[in-house]
Short mmCIF file of C-alpha atoms in Angstrom, two decimals:
data_model
loop_
_atom_site.label_atom_id
_atom_site.label_comp_id
_atom_site.label_asym_id
_atom_site.label_seq_id
_atom_site.Cartn_x
_atom_site.Cartn_y
_atom_site.Cartn_z
CA UNK A 1065 0.00 0.00 0.00
CA UNK A 1066 1.29 3.46 -0.89
CA UNK A 1067 2.21 5.69 2.00
CA UNK A 1068 0.21 8.94 1.59
CA UNK A 1069 3.07 10.93 3.07
CA UNK A 1070 5.75 9.32 0.96
CA UNK A 1071 7.74 12.17 -0.65
CA UNK A 1072 8.58 9.94 -3.58
CA UNK A 1073 4.91 9.75 -4.58
CA UNK A 1074 4.79 12.18 -7.60
CA UNK A 1075 1.04 12.77 -7.32
CA UNK A 1076 1.25 13.60 -3.64
CA UNK A 1077 4.28 15.84 -4.23
CA UNK A 1078 2.46 17.78 -6.98
CA UNK A 1079 -0.66 18.26 -4.84
CA UNK A 1080 1.40 19.38 -1.85
CA UNK A 1081 3.33 21.86 -3.98
CA UNK A 1082 0.15 23.28 -5.53
CA UNK A 1083 -1.49 23.62 -2.10
CA UNK A 1084 1.58 25.39 -0.71
CA UNK A 1085 1.70 27.73 -3.70
CA UNK A 1086 -1.98 28.55 -3.38
CA UNK A 1087 -1.63 29.31 0.34
CA UNK A 1088 1.45 31.40 -0.31
CA UNK A 1089 -0.38 33.31 -3.05
CA UNK A 1090 -3.42 34.03 -0.88
CA UNK A 1091 -1.23 35.13 2.04
CA UNK A 1092 1.08 37.29 -0.06
CA UNK A 1093 0.60 40.98 -0.71
CA UNK A 1094 -1.44 41.49 -3.89
CA UNK A 1095 0.47 42.97 -6.81
CA UNK A 1096 -0.86 46.00 -8.71
CA UNK A 1097 -0.56 44.85 -12.31
CA UNK A 1098 -4.14 45.96 -12.95
CA UNK A 1099 -2.92 49.57 -12.65
CA UNK A 1100 -0.84 49.04 -15.80
CA UNK A 1101 -3.93 47.64 -17.53
CA UNK A 1102 -5.85 50.80 -16.61
CA UNK A 1103 -3.03 52.96 -18.03
CA UNK A 1104 -3.02 50.95 -21.28
CA UNK A 1105 -6.79 51.41 -21.60
CA UNK A 1106 -6.35 55.12 -20.91
CA UNK A 1107 -3.81 55.59 -23.73
CA UNK A 1108 -5.98 53.59 -26.12
CA UNK A 1109 -8.99 55.77 -25.34
CA UNK A 1110 -6.92 58.93 -25.95
CA UNK A 1111 -6.04 57.66 -29.43
CA UNK A 1112 -9.58 56.41 -30.03
CA UNK A 1113 -11.14 59.81 -29.39
CA UNK A 1114 -8.50 61.79 -31.23
CA UNK A 1115 -9.37 59.75 -34.31
CA UNK A 1116 -13.07 60.51 -33.75
CA UNK A 1117 -12.62 64.24 -33.22
CA UNK A 1118 -9.79 65.17 -35.58
CA UNK A 1119 -12.30 65.78 -38.38
CA UNK A 1120 -14.05 68.47 -36.32
CA UNK A 1121 -10.74 70.32 -35.94
CA UNK A 1122 -10.04 70.21 -39.66
CA UNK A 1123 -13.62 70.72 -40.85
CA UNK A 1124 -13.74 74.54 -41.12
CA UNK A 1125 -10.71 74.46 -43.43
CA UNK A 1126 -12.00 71.41 -45.34
CA UNK A 1127 -15.40 73.08 -45.77
CA UNK A 1128 -13.79 76.19 -47.25
CA UNK A 1129 -11.49 74.21 -49.52
CA UNK A 1130 -14.30 71.93 -50.79
CA UNK A 1131 -17.07 74.59 -50.56
CA UNK A 1132 -19.34 72.46 -48.34
CA UNK A 1133 -22.75 73.56 -47.06
CA UNK A 1134 -23.71 73.06 -43.39
CA UNK A 1135 -25.85 70.09 -44.42
CA UNK A 1136 -22.88 68.52 -46.23
CA UNK A 1137 -20.69 69.18 -43.20
CA UNK A 1138 -23.26 67.48 -40.99
CA UNK A 1139 -23.30 64.46 -43.32
CA UNK A 1140 -19.51 64.22 -43.27
CA UNK A 1141 -19.42 64.54 -39.48
CA UNK A 1142 -22.04 61.80 -39.13
CA UNK A 1143 -20.36 59.30 -41.49
CA UNK A 1144 -18.36 57.74 -38.66
CA UNK A 1145 -21.54 57.10 -36.71
CA UNK A 1146 -23.35 55.18 -39.44
CA UNK A 1147 -20.96 52.24 -39.42
CA UNK A 1148 -19.87 52.62 -35.78
CA UNK A 1149 -23.42 52.31 -34.50
CA UNK A 1150 -24.53 49.68 -37.03
CA UNK A 1151 -21.66 47.35 -36.11
CA UNK A 1152 -22.02 47.50 -32.34
CA UNK A 1153 -23.97 44.23 -32.22
CA UNK A 1154 -21.53 42.31 -34.47
CA UNK A 1155 -18.73 44.03 -32.56
CA UNK A 1156 -20.13 42.79 -29.25
CA UNK A 1157 -20.44 39.29 -30.68
CA UNK A 1158 -16.80 39.48 -31.77
CA UNK A 1159 -15.68 40.65 -28.32
CA UNK A 1160 -17.21 37.51 -26.80
CA UNK A 1161 -15.11 35.32 -29.11
CA UNK A 1162 -11.75 36.98 -29.86
CA UNK A 1163 -9.27 37.73 -27.03
CA UNK A 1164 -8.65 41.45 -26.40
CA UNK A 1165 -4.91 40.97 -26.88
CA UNK A 1166 -5.57 40.06 -30.53
CA UNK A 1167 -8.75 41.97 -31.36
CA UNK A 1168 -7.70 45.37 -30.04
CA UNK A 1169 -4.41 45.80 -31.94
CA UNK A 1170 -6.02 44.58 -35.17
CA UNK A 1171 -8.81 47.17 -34.82
CA UNK A 1172 -6.34 49.87 -33.78
CA UNK A 1173 -4.15 49.31 -36.81
CA UNK A 1174 -7.03 49.29 -39.29
CA UNK A 1175 -8.83 52.40 -38.01
CA UNK A 1176 -5.50 54.26 -37.73
CA UNK A 1177 -4.64 53.45 -41.35
CA UNK A 1178 -8.06 54.71 -42.46
CA UNK A 1179 -7.42 57.89 -40.49
CA UNK A 1180 -3.98 58.32 -42.01
CA UNK A 1181 -5.36 58.01 -45.55
CA UNK A 1182 -7.85 60.81 -44.82
CA UNK A 1183 -4.85 63.09 -44.88
CA UNK A 1184 -3.54 61.61 -48.11
CA UNK A 1185 -6.71 61.28 -50.20
CA UNK A 1186 -8.76 64.45 -50.73
CA UNK A 1187 -12.33 64.86 -51.93
CA UNK A 1188 -15.71 64.87 -50.22
CA UNK A 1189 -16.72 61.32 -51.20
CA UNK A 1190 -13.31 59.87 -50.30
CA UNK A 1191 -13.45 61.49 -46.87
CA UNK A 1192 -16.91 60.04 -46.23
CA UNK A 1193 -15.78 56.54 -47.26
CA UNK A 1194 -12.72 56.68 -45.02
CA UNK A 1195 -14.77 57.96 -42.07
CA UNK A 1196 -17.15 55.05 -42.60
CA UNK A 1197 -14.14 52.71 -42.36
CA UNK A 1198 -12.94 54.39 -39.15
CA UNK A 1199 -16.40 53.68 -37.71
CA UNK A 1200 -16.22 50.03 -38.81
CA UNK A 1201 -12.93 49.33 -37.07
CA UNK A 1202 -13.62 51.37 -33.92
CA UNK A 1203 -16.93 49.57 -33.33
CA UNK A 1204 -15.58 46.89 -30.93
CA UNK A 1205 -13.44 49.36 -28.93
CA UNK A 1206 -15.67 50.23 -25.99
CA UNK A 1207 -17.15 46.74 -25.56
CA UNK A 1208 -13.52 45.57 -25.33
CA UNK A 1209 -12.75 48.27 -22.75
CA UNK A 1210 -15.74 47.30 -20.65
CA UNK A 1211 -14.97 43.59 -20.81
CA UNK A 1212 -11.38 44.20 -19.76
CA UNK A 1213 -12.59 46.33 -16.84
CA UNK A 1214 -14.95 43.55 -15.76
CA UNK A 1215 -12.18 40.95 -16.01
CA UNK A 1216 -9.39 42.96 -14.39
CA UNK A 1217 -11.08 44.96 -11.61
CA UNK A 1218 -13.18 44.03 -8.55
CA UNK A 1219 -16.56 45.74 -8.26
CA UNK A 1220 -15.39 48.22 -5.61
CA UNK A 1221 -12.64 49.53 -7.94
CA UNK A 1222 -14.41 49.23 -11.26
CA UNK A 1223 -16.06 52.64 -11.49
CA UNK A 1224 -12.75 54.31 -10.62
CA UNK A 1225 -11.01 52.29 -13.33
CA UNK A 1226 -13.72 53.08 -15.87
CA UNK A 1227 -13.64 56.74 -14.89
CA UNK A 1228 -9.85 56.81 -15.24
CA UNK A 1229 -9.64 55.30 -18.70
CA UNK A 1230 -12.73 57.22 -19.87
CA UNK A 1231 -10.96 60.41 -18.83
CA UNK A 1232 -8.53 59.65 -21.65
CA UNK A 1233 -11.06 60.91 -24.16
CA UNK A 1234 -11.10 64.30 -22.44
CA UNK A 1235 -7.41 64.57 -21.53
CA UNK A 1236 -6.41 63.80 -25.08
CA UNK A 1237 -8.85 66.31 -26.50
CA UNK A 1238 -8.05 68.97 -23.91
CA UNK A 1239 -4.28 68.77 -24.32
CA UNK A 1240 -4.00 67.81 -27.97
CA UNK A 1241 -6.75 69.89 -29.61
CA UNK A 1242 -4.55 73.02 -29.42
CA UNK A 1243 -1.61 70.97 -30.74
CA UNK A 1244 -3.58 69.67 -33.72
CA UNK A 1245 -4.96 73.18 -34.38
CA UNK A 1246 -1.41 74.54 -34.34
CA UNK A 1247 -0.25 71.73 -36.66
CA UNK A 1248 -3.05 72.57 -39.09
CA UNK A 1249 -2.22 76.28 -39.04
CA UNK A 1250 1.50 75.53 -39.47
CA UNK A 1251 1.22 73.01 -42.31
CA UNK A 1252 -2.27 72.00 -43.48
CA UNK A 1253 -5.35 70.07 -42.38
CA UNK A 1254 -3.93 66.92 -44.01
CA UNK A 1255 -1.35 66.52 -41.26
CA UNK A 1256 -4.04 66.38 -38.55
CA UNK A 1257 -5.02 62.96 -39.90
CA UNK A 1258 -1.54 61.75 -40.80
CA UNK A 1259 -0.14 62.46 -37.33
CA UNK A 1260 -2.99 60.78 -35.41
CA UNK A 1261 -2.97 57.80 -37.76
CA UNK A 1262 0.75 57.10 -37.27
CA UNK A 1263 0.41 57.27 -33.46
CA UNK A 1264 -2.38 54.69 -33.55
CA UNK A 1265 -0.38 52.18 -35.59
CA UNK A 1266 2.57 52.45 -33.20
CA UNK A 1267 0.36 51.97 -30.14
CA UNK A 1268 -1.18 48.81 -31.64
CA UNK A 1269 2.27 47.20 -31.51
CA UNK A 1270 2.73 48.25 -27.88
CA UNK A 1271 -0.69 46.85 -26.91
CA UNK A 1272 -0.02 43.43 -28.41
CA UNK A 1273 3.36 43.24 -26.68
CA UNK A 1274 2.12 44.37 -23.26
CA UNK A 1275 -1.45 43.17 -22.66
CA UNK A 1276 -2.24 39.84 -20.97
CA UNK A 1277 -5.22 38.22 -19.23
CA UNK A 1278 -5.04 38.10 -15.38
CA UNK A 1279 -3.86 34.47 -15.10
CA UNK A 1280 -1.35 34.90 -17.94
CA UNK A 1281 0.09 38.18 -16.70
CA UNK A 1282 2.70 39.16 -14.13
CA UNK A 1283 -0.09 39.68 -11.59
CA UNK A 1284 0.52 37.36 -8.62
CA UNK A 1285 -2.02 34.86 -7.32
CA UNK A 1286 -3.05 37.21 -4.51
CA UNK A 1287 -4.03 39.92 -6.98
CA UNK A 1288 -5.94 37.45 -9.16
CA UNK A 1289 -7.79 36.19 -6.06
CA UNK A 1290 -8.50 39.76 -4.91
CA UNK A 1291 -10.07 40.52 -8.30
CA UNK A 1292 -12.03 37.25 -8.39
CA UNK A 1293 -13.31 37.57 -4.80
CA UNK A 1294 -14.37 41.16 -5.49
CA UNK A 1295 -16.58 40.19 -8.41
CA UNK A 1296 -14.06 40.43 -11.26
CA UNK A 1297 -14.65 37.78 -13.91
CA UNK A 1298 -10.99 36.74 -14.17
CA UNK A 1299 -11.75 33.67 -16.28
CA UNK A 1300 -14.33 35.24 -18.60
CA UNK A 1301 -11.97 35.47 -21.57
CA UNK A 1302 -10.92 31.84 -21.14
CA UNK A 1303 -14.47 30.55 -21.27
CA UNK A 1304 -15.50 29.86 -24.83
CA UNK A 1305 -19.20 30.36 -25.63
CA UNK A 1306 -21.09 27.13 -26.20
CA UNK A 1307 -23.00 28.60 -29.12
CA UNK A 1308 -21.41 30.24 -32.11
CA UNK A 1309 -24.39 32.38 -33.04
CA UNK A 1310 -26.79 34.83 -31.47
CA UNK A 1311 -30.11 33.14 -30.77
CA UNK A 1312 -33.59 34.62 -30.54
CA UNK A 1313 -33.47 33.94 -26.82
CA UNK A 1314 -30.31 36.05 -26.54
CA UNK A 1315 -31.95 38.92 -28.41
CA UNK A 1316 -35.09 38.55 -26.30
CA UNK A 1317 -32.93 39.05 -23.22
CA UNK A 1318 -31.03 42.14 -24.35
CA UNK A 1319 -34.04 43.76 -26.08
CA UNK A 1320 -36.83 42.69 -23.76
CA UNK A 1321 -35.81 44.17 -20.42
CA UNK A 1322 -37.05 47.56 -19.26
CA UNK A 1323 -33.94 48.05 -17.12
CA UNK A 1324 -31.64 47.56 -20.07
CA UNK A 1325 -33.70 49.91 -22.24
CA UNK A 1326 -33.27 52.49 -19.50
CA UNK A 1327 -29.49 52.44 -19.82
CA UNK A 1328 -29.68 52.21 -23.64
CA UNK A 1329 -31.83 55.33 -23.96
CA UNK A 1330 -29.89 57.13 -21.24
CA UNK A 1331 -26.65 56.46 -23.11
CA UNK A 1332 -28.08 57.92 -26.32
CA UNK A 1333 -28.96 61.13 -24.49
CA UNK A 1334 -25.62 61.33 -22.68
CA UNK A 1335 -23.51 60.79 -25.79
CA UNK A 1336 -25.52 63.36 -27.74
CA UNK A 1337 -23.76 66.07 -25.73
CA UNK A 1338 -20.41 64.39 -26.29
CA UNK A 1339 -20.98 64.22 -30.04
CA UNK A 1340 -21.84 67.90 -30.18
CA UNK A 1341 -18.41 68.65 -28.75
CA UNK A 1342 -16.73 66.10 -31.00
CA UNK A 1343 -18.33 67.46 -34.17
CA UNK A 1344 -19.86 70.95 -34.25
CA UNK A 1345 -18.15 72.73 -31.36
CA UNK A 1346 -14.93 73.86 -33.14
CA UNK A 1347 -16.99 74.98 -36.16
CA UNK A 1348 -19.28 76.91 -33.80
CA UNK A 1349 -16.30 78.78 -32.35
CA UNK A 1350 -14.73 79.54 -35.75
CA UNK A 1351 -17.81 80.32 -37.86
CA UNK A 1352 -20.28 81.68 -35.26
CA UNK A 1353 -17.80 83.31 -32.85
CA UNK A 1354 -15.28 84.47 -35.45
CA UNK A 1355 -12.17 82.93 -33.87
CA UNK A 1356 -8.97 81.85 -35.61
CA UNK A 1357 -7.71 78.25 -35.44
CA UNK A 1358 -5.16 78.78 -32.66
CA UNK A 1359 -7.54 80.70 -30.39
CA UNK A 1360 -10.46 78.37 -31.11
CA UNK A 1361 -8.23 75.37 -30.40
CA UNK A 1362 -7.35 76.78 -26.97
CA UNK A 1363 -10.93 77.71 -26.05
CA UNK A 1364 -12.27 74.43 -27.42
CA UNK A 1365 -9.98 72.62 -25.00
CA UNK A 1366 -11.47 74.26 -21.88
CA UNK A 1367 -14.77 72.30 -21.84
CA UNK A 1368 -12.73 69.11 -22.28
CA UNK A 1369 -10.67 70.06 -19.21
CA UNK A 1370 -13.94 70.53 -17.31
CA UNK A 1371 -15.19 67.16 -18.57
CA UNK A 1372 -11.95 65.57 -17.41
CA UNK A 1373 -12.51 66.89 -13.90
CA UNK A 1374 -16.07 65.60 -14.06
CA UNK A 1375 -15.19 62.09 -15.16
CA UNK A 1376 -12.40 61.68 -12.60
CA UNK A 1377 -14.72 62.95 -9.87
CA UNK A 1378 -17.47 60.61 -11.01
CA UNK A 1379 -15.57 57.32 -10.72
CA UNK A 1380 -13.93 58.15 -7.41
CA UNK A 1381 -17.20 59.49 -5.93
CA UNK A 1382 -19.19 56.47 -7.08
CA UNK A 1383 -16.76 53.93 -5.59
CA UNK A 1384 -16.47 56.03 -2.39
CA UNK A 1385 -20.24 55.97 -1.94
CA UNK A 1386 -20.25 52.21 -2.54
CA UNK A 1387 -17.56 51.62 0.09
CA UNK A 1388 -19.49 53.80 2.54
CA UNK A 1389 -22.48 51.49 2.33
CA UNK A 1390 -24.59 53.37 -0.21
CA UNK A 1391 -26.56 51.03 -2.47
CA UNK A 1392 -25.06 50.05 -5.82
CA UNK A 1393 -27.92 51.78 -7.65
CA UNK A 1394 -27.54 55.10 -5.80
CA UNK A 1395 -23.73 55.02 -6.04
CA UNK A 1396 -23.82 54.46 -9.80
CA UNK A 1397 -26.94 56.39 -10.87
CA UNK A 1398 -26.45 59.38 -8.55
CA UNK A 1399 -23.47 60.90 -10.41
CA UNK A 1400 -25.07 60.08 -13.78
CA UNK A 1401 -28.33 61.90 -13.04
CA UNK A 1402 -26.53 64.85 -11.37
CA UNK A 1403 -24.27 65.15 -14.40
CA UNK A 1404 -27.16 65.18 -16.83
CA UNK A 1405 -28.86 67.91 -14.81
CA UNK A 1406 -25.72 70.04 -15.08
CA UNK A 1407 -25.57 69.41 -18.83
CA UNK A 1408 -28.86 71.28 -19.31
CA UNK A 1409 -26.95 74.50 -18.49
CA UNK A 1410 -25.84 74.38 -22.15
CA UNK A 1411 -29.02 76.18 -23.18
CA UNK A 1412 -27.66 79.34 -21.56
CA UNK A 1413 -25.08 79.65 -24.33
CA UNK A 1414 -27.81 80.76 -26.74
CA UNK A 1415 -28.87 83.60 -24.43
CA UNK A 1416 -25.63 85.59 -24.37
CA UNK A 1417 -23.32 87.36 -26.82
CA UNK A 1418 -20.33 87.05 -24.50
CA UNK A 1419 -17.82 84.46 -25.68
CA UNK A 1420 -16.49 84.15 -22.13
CA UNK A 1421 -19.95 83.27 -20.79
CA UNK A 1422 -20.52 80.82 -23.65
CA UNK A 1423 -17.35 78.96 -22.67
CA UNK A 1424 -18.45 78.99 -19.01
CA UNK A 1425 -21.89 77.56 -19.85
CA UNK A 1426 -20.44 74.90 -22.11
CA UNK A 1427 -17.70 74.02 -19.64
CA UNK A 1428 -20.28 73.47 -16.88
CA UNK A 1429 -22.37 71.38 -19.28
CA UNK A 1430 -19.41 69.26 -20.31
CA UNK A 1431 -18.32 68.88 -16.66
CA UNK A 1432 -21.77 67.37 -16.16
CA UNK A 1433 -21.27 65.10 -19.16
CA UNK A 1434 -18.02 63.88 -17.62
CA UNK A 1435 -19.67 63.39 -14.24
CA UNK A 1436 -22.28 61.19 -15.91
CA UNK A 1437 -19.80 59.17 -17.95
CA UNK A 1438 -19.60 56.07 -15.72
CA UNK A 1439 -22.58 54.56 -17.52
CA UNK A 1440 -20.50 51.52 -18.53
CA UNK A 1441 -20.41 50.61 -14.83
CA UNK A 1442 -24.15 49.92 -15.16
CA UNK A 1443 -23.45 47.55 -18.04
CA UNK A 1444 -20.91 45.74 -15.85
CA UNK A 1445 -23.44 45.51 -13.02
CA UNK A 1446 -26.59 44.67 -15.03
CA UNK A 1447 -25.63 42.68 -18.14
CA UNK A 1448 -26.28 38.90 -18.09
CA UNK A 1449 -22.84 37.34 -17.59
CA UNK A 1450 -22.96 35.07 -20.66
CA UNK A 1451 -24.25 37.92 -22.84
CA UNK A 1452 -21.93 40.64 -21.65
CA UNK A 1453 -20.53 41.40 -25.10
CA UNK A 1454 -23.95 41.39 -26.76
CA UNK A 1455 -25.45 43.64 -24.08
CA UNK A 1456 -22.49 46.00 -24.31
CA UNK A 1457 -22.82 46.02 -28.09
CA UNK A 1458 -26.54 46.88 -27.89
CA UNK A 1459 -25.82 49.57 -25.29
CA UNK A 1460 -23.16 51.12 -27.49
CA UNK A 1461 -25.26 50.70 -30.66
CA UNK A 1462 -28.27 52.59 -29.33
CA UNK A 1463 -26.10 55.10 -27.46
CA UNK A 1464 -24.05 55.89 -30.52
CA UNK A 1465 -27.02 56.47 -32.78
CA UNK A 1466 -26.42 59.94 -31.38
CA UNK A 1467 -23.23 60.07 -33.44
CA UNK A 1468 -25.51 59.99 -36.49
CA UNK A 1469 -28.40 62.06 -35.19
CA UNK A 1470 -26.51 64.89 -33.50
CA UNK A 1471 -24.37 66.11 -36.44
CA UNK A 1472 -27.21 65.76 -38.96
CA UNK A 1473 -29.99 67.30 -36.84
CA UNK A 1474 -27.83 70.24 -35.76
CA UNK A 1475 -26.66 70.78 -39.35
CA UNK A 1476 -30.30 70.92 -40.50
CA UNK A 1477 -31.75 73.17 -37.78
CA UNK A 1478 -29.06 75.80 -37.32
CA UNK A 1479 -29.00 78.84 -39.59
CA UNK A 1480 -26.18 80.91 -40.98
CA UNK A 1481 -26.81 83.48 -38.26
CA UNK A 1482 -27.87 81.45 -35.21
CA UNK A 1483 -26.75 78.30 -33.41
CA UNK A 1484 -29.53 78.60 -30.78
CA UNK A 1485 -31.70 75.78 -32.24
CA UNK A 1486 -28.75 73.42 -31.80
CA UNK A 1487 -28.43 74.23 -28.10
CA UNK A 1488 -32.20 73.84 -27.62
CA UNK A 1489 -32.10 70.39 -29.21
CA UNK A 1490 -29.22 69.28 -26.98
CA UNK A 1491 -31.00 70.44 -23.82
CA UNK A 1492 -34.21 68.62 -24.71
CA UNK A 1493 -32.37 65.37 -25.36
CA UNK A 1494 -30.60 65.65 -21.99
CA UNK A 1495 -33.92 65.97 -20.14
CA UNK A 1496 -35.11 62.75 -21.80
CA UNK A 1497 -31.97 61.04 -20.49
CA UNK A 1498 -32.69 62.12 -16.92
CA UNK A 1499 -36.22 60.71 -17.13
CA UNK A 1500 -34.87 57.45 -18.52
CA UNK A 1501 -32.52 56.81 -15.60
CA UNK A 1502 -35.13 57.83 -13.04
CA UNK A 1503 -38.13 55.89 -14.37
CA UNK A 1504 -36.80 53.01 -16.50
CA UNK A 1505 -33.61 51.71 -14.89
CA UNK A 1506 -34.97 51.23 -11.38
CA UNK A 1507 -32.96 48.98 -9.07
CA UNK A 1508 -29.46 48.16 -10.33
CA UNK A 1509 -29.06 44.38 -10.45
CA UNK A 1510 -27.85 41.76 -12.91
CA UNK A 1511 -30.57 40.97 -15.44
CA UNK A 1512 -31.65 37.34 -15.79
CA UNK A 1513 -31.57 35.65 -19.16
CA UNK A 1514 -34.76 34.83 -21.02
CA UNK A 1515 -34.66 31.14 -20.13
CA UNK A 1516 -33.82 31.81 -16.48
CA UNK A 1517 -36.96 33.90 -16.09
CA UNK A 1518 -39.09 31.06 -17.45
CA UNK A 1519 -37.42 28.58 -15.10
CA UNK A 1520 -38.08 30.86 -12.12
CA UNK A 1521 -41.71 31.31 -13.14
#
């Protein structure tokens, strides 16, 4: 009979070693590798939003060179949104099946090349086609971000992480909008696209070299256990879906829940303000306020600075409230609703002729937009676990219909002499968003799948 304590027993030796390693890992101080992951997401978001907004910086000069009407400008500004929104569902499906280490650098490279060629190939039609391609390849970006946040961060840190990397969209725009405006004034609008495209290609290489899943990274066992015990889905990317297609039951889940429709509609209203700043705002300063490119680039950066403060405040505040015992719903929805209320201040910009006051009104409004920008934390908390990518895709699809609606609607309703109808439209949409979070979302909890509800009934 084999002695169970015999050190020559290979099975017993392996089990003993694994047990000792596990105990050592749990007892050890947790590493902080997830901080590097947050920084990598932050840099990616900076690049992502520069490639969305660079057209708005160059548009006044492009419009003069190509003799574009405001309606044509609105169409060009909306081109990104057509494919970006339409491919959110396929993008979410792809996120559930392709590891972020592979999917993200592929998407980064392709959208950056499309951006680069915008600076090489001129012409109205060519610019629209290339913007459509940028939308195609950026479609999976935020579902990837959200999945990584859910995998790498425990619930009590997740809103802070989301707020941090989301702030990248505002830091990049606040600091680099004046730089891109200066580059355009120094050389030409073509270099706005060439410069941002090259940066994206280089970062794709860095991402592939540096990103890993929790169990494959340099994070120690204690950090992996800390994430797992705190609600992080550390093995989500290792689990392969049992079905290779989206079923009617899956769609019934993500489209048939009032709670999910609350965050979908709320996201549309929130991102409408963002897309105003990403599309029409520089044109408003140049054409309706009579500023030059350098001055407009500086003033255009101020609301983004305010938004940065808002988004950093939002994540920290939300997680602080959660740690202090406030309910998950109040901790997450409170900053969102407060931010949307502040965004309605935008309407004041149409009631003054003072450029300084306009910037103040819009900075307060965009601070509110930043404060409300932790909406992806609701996706993390409410999406069915198996359908996380699909839910995130639907959330981003409906939310980013605003990237189509906002540029086109504003381009159609403003006049050559007045931008006031555009501000009125934005304020009305924001009010709808407030009502959505108050009356549709309700209690924040993970939504059951279609079949699970039937089983419970």
